[in-house]
mmCIF file of C-alpha atoms in Angstrom:
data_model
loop_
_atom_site.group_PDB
_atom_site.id
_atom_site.type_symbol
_atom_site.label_atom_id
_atom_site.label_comp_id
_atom_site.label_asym_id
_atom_site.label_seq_id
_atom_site.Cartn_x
_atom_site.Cartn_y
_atom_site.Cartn_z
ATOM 1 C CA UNK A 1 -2.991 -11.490 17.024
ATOM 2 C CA UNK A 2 -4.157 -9.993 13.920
ATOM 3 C CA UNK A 3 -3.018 -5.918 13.650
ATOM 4 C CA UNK A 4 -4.941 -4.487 10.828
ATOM 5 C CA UNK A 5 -8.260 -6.649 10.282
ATOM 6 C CA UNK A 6 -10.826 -6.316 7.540
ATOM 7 C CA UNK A 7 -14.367 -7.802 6.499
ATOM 8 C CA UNK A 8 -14.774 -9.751 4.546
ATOM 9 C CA UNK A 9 -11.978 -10.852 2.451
ATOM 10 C CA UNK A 10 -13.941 -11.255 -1.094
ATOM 11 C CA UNK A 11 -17.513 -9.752 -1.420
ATOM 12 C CA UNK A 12 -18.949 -9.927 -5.105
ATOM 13 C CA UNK A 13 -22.421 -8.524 -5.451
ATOM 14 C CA UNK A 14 -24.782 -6.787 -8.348
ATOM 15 C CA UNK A 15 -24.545 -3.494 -9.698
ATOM 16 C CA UNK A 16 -26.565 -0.740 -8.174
ATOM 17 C CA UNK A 17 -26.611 -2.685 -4.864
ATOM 18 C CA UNK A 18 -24.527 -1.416 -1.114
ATOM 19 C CA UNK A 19 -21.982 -2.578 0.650
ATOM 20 C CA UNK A 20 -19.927 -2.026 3.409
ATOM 21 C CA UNK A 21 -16.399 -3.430 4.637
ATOM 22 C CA UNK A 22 -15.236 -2.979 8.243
ATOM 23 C CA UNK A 23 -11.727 -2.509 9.056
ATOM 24 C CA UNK A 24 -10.515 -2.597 12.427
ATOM 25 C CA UNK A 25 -6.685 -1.865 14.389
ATOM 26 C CA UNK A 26 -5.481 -3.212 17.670
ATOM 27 C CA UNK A 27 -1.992 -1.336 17.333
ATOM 28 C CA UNK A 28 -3.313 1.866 19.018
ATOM 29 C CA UNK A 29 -2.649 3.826 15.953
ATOM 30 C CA UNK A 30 -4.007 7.234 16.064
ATOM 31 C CA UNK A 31 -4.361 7.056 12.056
ATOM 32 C CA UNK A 32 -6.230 4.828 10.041
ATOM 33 C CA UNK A 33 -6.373 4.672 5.800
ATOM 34 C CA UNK A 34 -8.612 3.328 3.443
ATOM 35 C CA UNK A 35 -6.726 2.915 -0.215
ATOM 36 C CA UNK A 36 -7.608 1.383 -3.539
ATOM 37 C CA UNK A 37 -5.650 -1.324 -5.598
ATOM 38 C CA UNK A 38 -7.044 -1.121 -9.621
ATOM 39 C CA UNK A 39 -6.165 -4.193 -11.443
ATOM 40 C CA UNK A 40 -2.937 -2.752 -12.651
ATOM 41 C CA UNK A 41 -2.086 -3.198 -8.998
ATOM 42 C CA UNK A 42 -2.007 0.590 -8.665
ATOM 43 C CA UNK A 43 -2.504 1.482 -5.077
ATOM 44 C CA UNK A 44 -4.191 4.964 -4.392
ATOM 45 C CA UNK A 45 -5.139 7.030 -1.258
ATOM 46 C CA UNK A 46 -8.955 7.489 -0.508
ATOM 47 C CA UNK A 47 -9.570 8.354 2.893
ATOM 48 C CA UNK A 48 -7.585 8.999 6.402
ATOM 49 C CA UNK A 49 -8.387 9.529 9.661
ATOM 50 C CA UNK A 50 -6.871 10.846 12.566
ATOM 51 C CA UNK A 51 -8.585 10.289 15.799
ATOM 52 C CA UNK A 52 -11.990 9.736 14.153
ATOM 53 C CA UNK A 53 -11.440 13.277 12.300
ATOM 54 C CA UNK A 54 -11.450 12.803 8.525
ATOM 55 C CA UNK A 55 -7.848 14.401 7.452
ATOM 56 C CA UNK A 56 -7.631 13.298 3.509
ATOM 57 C CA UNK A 57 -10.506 12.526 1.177
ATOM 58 C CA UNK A 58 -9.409 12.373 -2.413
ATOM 59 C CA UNK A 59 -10.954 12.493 -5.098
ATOM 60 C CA UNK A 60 -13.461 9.889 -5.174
ATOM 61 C CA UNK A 61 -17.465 9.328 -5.644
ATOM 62 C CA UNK A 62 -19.891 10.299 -3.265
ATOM 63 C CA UNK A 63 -21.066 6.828 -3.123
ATOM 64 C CA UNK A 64 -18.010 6.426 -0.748
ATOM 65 C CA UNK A 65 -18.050 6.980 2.336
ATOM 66 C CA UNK A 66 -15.856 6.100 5.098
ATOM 67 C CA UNK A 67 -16.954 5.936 8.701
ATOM 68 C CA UNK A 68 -14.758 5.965 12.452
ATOM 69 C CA UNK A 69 -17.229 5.249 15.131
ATOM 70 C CA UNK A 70 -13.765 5.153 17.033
ATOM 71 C CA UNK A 71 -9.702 5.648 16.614
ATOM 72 C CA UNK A 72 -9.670 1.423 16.076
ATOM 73 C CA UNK A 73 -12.016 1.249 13.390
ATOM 74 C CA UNK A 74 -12.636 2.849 10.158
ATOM 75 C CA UNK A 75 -14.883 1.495 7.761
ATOM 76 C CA UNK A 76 -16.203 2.000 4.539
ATOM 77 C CA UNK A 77 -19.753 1.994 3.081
ATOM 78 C CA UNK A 78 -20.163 2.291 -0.633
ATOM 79 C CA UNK A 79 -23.929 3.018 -2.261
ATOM 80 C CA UNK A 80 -25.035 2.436 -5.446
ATOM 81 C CA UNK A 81 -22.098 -0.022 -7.076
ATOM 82 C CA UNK A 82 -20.990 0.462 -10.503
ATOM 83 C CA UNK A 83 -18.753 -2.089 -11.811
ATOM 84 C CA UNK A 84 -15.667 -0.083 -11.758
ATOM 85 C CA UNK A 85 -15.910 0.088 -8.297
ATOM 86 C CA UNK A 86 -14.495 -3.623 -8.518
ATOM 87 C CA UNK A 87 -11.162 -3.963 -7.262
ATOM 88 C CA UNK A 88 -8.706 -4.977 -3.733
ATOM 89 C CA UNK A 89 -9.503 -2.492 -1.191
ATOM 90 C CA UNK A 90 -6.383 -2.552 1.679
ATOM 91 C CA UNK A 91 -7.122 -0.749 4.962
ATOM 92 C CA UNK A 92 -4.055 0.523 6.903
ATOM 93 C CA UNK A 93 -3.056 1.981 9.930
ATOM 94 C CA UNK A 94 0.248 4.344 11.381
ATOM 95 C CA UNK A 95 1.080 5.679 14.661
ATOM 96 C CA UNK A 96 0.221 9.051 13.943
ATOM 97 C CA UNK A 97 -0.975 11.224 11.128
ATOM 98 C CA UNK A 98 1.593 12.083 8.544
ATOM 99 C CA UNK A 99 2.912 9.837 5.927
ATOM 100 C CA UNK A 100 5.900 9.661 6.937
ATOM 101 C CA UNK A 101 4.831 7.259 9.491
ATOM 102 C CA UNK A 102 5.664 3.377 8.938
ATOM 103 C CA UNK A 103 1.812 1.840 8.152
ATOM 104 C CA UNK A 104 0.553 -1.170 8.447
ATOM 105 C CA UNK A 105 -1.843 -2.671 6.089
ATOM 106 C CA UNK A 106 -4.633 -5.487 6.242
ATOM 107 C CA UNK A 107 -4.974 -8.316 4.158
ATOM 108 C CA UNK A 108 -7.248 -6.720 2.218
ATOM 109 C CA UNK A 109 -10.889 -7.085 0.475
ATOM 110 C CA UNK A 110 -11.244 -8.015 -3.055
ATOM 111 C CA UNK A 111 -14.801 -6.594 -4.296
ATOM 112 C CA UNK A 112 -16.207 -7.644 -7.489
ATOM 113 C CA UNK A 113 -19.126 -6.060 -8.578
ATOM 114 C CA UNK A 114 -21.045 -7.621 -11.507
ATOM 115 C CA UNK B 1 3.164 10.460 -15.432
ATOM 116 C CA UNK B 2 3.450 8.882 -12.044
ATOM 117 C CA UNK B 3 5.441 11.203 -9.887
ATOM 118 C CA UNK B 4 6.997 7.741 -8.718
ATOM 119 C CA UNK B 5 8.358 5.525 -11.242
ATOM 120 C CA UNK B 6 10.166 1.893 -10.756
ATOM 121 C CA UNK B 7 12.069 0.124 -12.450
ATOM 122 C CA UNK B 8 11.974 -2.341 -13.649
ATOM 123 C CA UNK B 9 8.546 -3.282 -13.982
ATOM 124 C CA UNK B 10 9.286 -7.177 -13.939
ATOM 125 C CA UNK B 11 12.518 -9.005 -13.169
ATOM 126 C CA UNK B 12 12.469 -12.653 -13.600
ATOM 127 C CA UNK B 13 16.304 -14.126 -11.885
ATOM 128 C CA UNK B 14 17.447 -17.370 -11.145
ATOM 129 C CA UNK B 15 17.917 -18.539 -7.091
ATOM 130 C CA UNK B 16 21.055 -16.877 -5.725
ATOM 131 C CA UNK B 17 21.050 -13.639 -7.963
ATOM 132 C CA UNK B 18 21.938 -10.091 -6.940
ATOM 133 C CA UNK B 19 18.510 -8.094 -7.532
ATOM 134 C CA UNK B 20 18.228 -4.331 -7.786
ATOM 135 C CA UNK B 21 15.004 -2.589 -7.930
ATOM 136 C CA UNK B 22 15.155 0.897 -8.614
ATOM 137 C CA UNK B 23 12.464 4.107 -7.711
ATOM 138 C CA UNK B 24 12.718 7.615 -9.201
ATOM 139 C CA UNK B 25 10.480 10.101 -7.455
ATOM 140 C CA UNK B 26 9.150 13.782 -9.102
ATOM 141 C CA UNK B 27 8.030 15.062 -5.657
ATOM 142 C CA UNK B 28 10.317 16.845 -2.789
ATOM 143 C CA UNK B 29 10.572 14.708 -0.170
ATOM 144 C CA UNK B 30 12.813 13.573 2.286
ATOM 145 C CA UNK B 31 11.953 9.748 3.274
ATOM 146 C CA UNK B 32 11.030 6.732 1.018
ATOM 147 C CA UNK B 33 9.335 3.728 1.521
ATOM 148 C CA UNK B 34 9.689 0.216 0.592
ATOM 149 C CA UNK B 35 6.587 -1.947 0.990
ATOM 150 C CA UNK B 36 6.170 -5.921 -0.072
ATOM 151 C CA UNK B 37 3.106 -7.488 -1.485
ATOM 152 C CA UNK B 38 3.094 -11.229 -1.225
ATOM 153 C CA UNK B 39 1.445 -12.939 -3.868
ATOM 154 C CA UNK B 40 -1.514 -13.766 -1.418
ATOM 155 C CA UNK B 41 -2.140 -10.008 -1.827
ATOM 156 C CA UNK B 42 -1.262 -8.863 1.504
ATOM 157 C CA UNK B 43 1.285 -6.081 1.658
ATOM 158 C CA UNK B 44 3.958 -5.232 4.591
ATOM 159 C CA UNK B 45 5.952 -2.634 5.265
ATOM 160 C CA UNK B 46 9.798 -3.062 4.626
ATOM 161 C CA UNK B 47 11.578 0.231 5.141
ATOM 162 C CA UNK B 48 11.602 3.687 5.706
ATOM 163 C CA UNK B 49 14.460 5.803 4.845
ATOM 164 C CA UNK B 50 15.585 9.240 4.652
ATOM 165 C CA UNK B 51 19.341 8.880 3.818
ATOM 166 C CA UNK B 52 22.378 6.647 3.459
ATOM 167 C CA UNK B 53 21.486 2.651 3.676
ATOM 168 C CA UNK B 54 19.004 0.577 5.510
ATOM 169 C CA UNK B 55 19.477 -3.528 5.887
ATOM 170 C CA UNK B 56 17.291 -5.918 6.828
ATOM 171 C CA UNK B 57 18.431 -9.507 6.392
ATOM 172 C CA UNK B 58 18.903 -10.140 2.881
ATOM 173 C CA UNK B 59 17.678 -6.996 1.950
ATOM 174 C CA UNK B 60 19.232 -3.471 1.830
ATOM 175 C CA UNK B 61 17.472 -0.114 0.609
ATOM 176 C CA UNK B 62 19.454 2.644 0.058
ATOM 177 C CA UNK B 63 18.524 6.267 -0.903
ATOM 178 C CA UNK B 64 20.260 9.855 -2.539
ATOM 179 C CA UNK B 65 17.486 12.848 -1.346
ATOM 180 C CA UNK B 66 19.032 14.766 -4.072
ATOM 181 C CA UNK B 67 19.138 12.744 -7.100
ATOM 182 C CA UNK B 68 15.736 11.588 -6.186
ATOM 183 C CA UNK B 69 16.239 8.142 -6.419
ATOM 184 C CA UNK B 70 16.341 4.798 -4.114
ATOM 185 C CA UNK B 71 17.180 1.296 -4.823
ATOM 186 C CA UNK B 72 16.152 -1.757 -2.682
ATOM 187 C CA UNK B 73 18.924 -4.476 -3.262
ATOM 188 C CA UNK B 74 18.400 -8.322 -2.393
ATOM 189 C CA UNK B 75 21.268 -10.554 -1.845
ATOM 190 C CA UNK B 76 21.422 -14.257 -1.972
ATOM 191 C CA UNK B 77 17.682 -14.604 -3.479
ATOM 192 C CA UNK B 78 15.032 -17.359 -3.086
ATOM 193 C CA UNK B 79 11.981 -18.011 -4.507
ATOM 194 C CA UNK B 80 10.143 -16.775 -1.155
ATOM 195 C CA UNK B 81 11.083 -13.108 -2.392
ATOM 196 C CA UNK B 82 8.612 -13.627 -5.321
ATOM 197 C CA UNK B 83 6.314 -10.710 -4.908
ATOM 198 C CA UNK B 84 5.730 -6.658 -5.820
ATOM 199 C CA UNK B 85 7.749 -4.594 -4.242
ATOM 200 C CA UNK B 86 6.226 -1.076 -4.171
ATOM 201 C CA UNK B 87 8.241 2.118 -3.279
ATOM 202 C CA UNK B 88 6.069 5.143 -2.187
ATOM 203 C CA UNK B 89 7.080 8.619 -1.488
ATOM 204 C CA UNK B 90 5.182 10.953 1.278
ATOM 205 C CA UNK B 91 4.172 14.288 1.079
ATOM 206 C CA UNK B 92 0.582 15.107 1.755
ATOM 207 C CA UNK B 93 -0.130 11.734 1.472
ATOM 208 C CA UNK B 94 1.986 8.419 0.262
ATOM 209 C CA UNK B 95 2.269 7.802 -3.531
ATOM 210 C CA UNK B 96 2.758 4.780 -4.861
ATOM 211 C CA UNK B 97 5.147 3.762 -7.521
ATOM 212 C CA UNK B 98 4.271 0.976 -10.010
ATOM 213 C CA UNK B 99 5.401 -1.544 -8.640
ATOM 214 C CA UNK B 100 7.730 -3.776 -9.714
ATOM 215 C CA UNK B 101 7.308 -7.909 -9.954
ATOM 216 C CA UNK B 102 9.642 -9.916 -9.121
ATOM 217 C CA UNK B 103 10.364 -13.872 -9.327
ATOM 218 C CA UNK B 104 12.545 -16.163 -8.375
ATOM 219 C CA UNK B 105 13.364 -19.497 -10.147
ATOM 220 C CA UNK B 106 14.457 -22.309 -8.311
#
């Protein structure tokens, strides 16, 4: 059984168009994390929820925004992609809020936008 | 500057070497973790520590809170320990080191 799922693995599409990858957790994690891998493999927070309440949103564009219709899923809908949008986006999940809390991360979704 | 920094940022060792990885942190925390990524991409978590030594199989992390510094150590190694091994330090939120590459030659 797959933990931390995510849809769909690779997703290329055009500039200016939106997109939206789903992210789902069958751990019963209260916490769920959307984070950003640059091509320098550089992994950054964007988002985190805690029981569908947003608890961290760094600093990112407007054109992201992440979405918890319940605790097991948190996705994220981007508008208007620019190319430097392009990059692995890894979904994770931990017990509770509070980094200090082991996480667990899904395989991740590569997006190239050209 | 990162307020995590590994090092090194790629180690290339034969099958069987000793292999230290080291991560220096700029922020006041009191845990550290360890985290794989395979080179598939996906990553897994390997340890969280907040003092002394942690082993898992081959591998042992260990970490001084006051010196600001951890090392993850892997004994006996094989070519199924290529990957990036990430250290990341939480406060607010985890930050990632840089990451450091690692592979093993047959």
């Amino acid at each position: 059984d797959t933990a931390v799922s995510q849809t769909p693995k690779y997703l290329v599409t055009q500039m200016g168009n939106d997109k939206s990858i789903k992210c789902e957790q069958n751990l019963g994690h209260d916490t769920m994390y959307w984070y950003k891998q640059d091509s320098k493999k550089f992994l950054k927070i964007m988002f985190s929820y805690n029981n569908k309440e947003l608890i961290i949103n760094e600093t990112v564009p407007n054109r992201f925004s992440p979405k918890s219709p319940d605790k097991a899923h948190l996705n994220l809908h981007i508008n208007s992609l620019e190319l430097g949008d392009s990059a692995v986006y890894f979904c994770a999940s931990s017990l509770m809020a509070g980094s200090y809390n082991e996480q667990f991360f899904g395989p991740g979704t590569r997006l190239t936008v050209l | 500057k990162n307020e995590v920094e590994q090092s090194p940022q790629n180690l290339t060792a034969q099958e069987g070497e000793f292999i230290t990885i080291n991560c220096s942190y700029s922020v006041g925390i009191s845990a550290l973790h360890w985290l794989q990524q395979h080179p598939g991409g996906g990553i897994v978590s390997l340890f969280m520590l907040s003092s002394g030594k942690k082993k898992h199989g081959r591998l042992i992390a260990t970490i001084n809170i006051q010196e600001k510094h951890s090392s993850l150590h892997i004994t006996a190694s094989h070519p199924r320990d290529s990957a990036v091994y990430i250290c990341a330090a939480p406060s607010e939120k985890l930050t990632f080191g840089t990451g450091t590459r690692l592979t093993i030659i047959p």
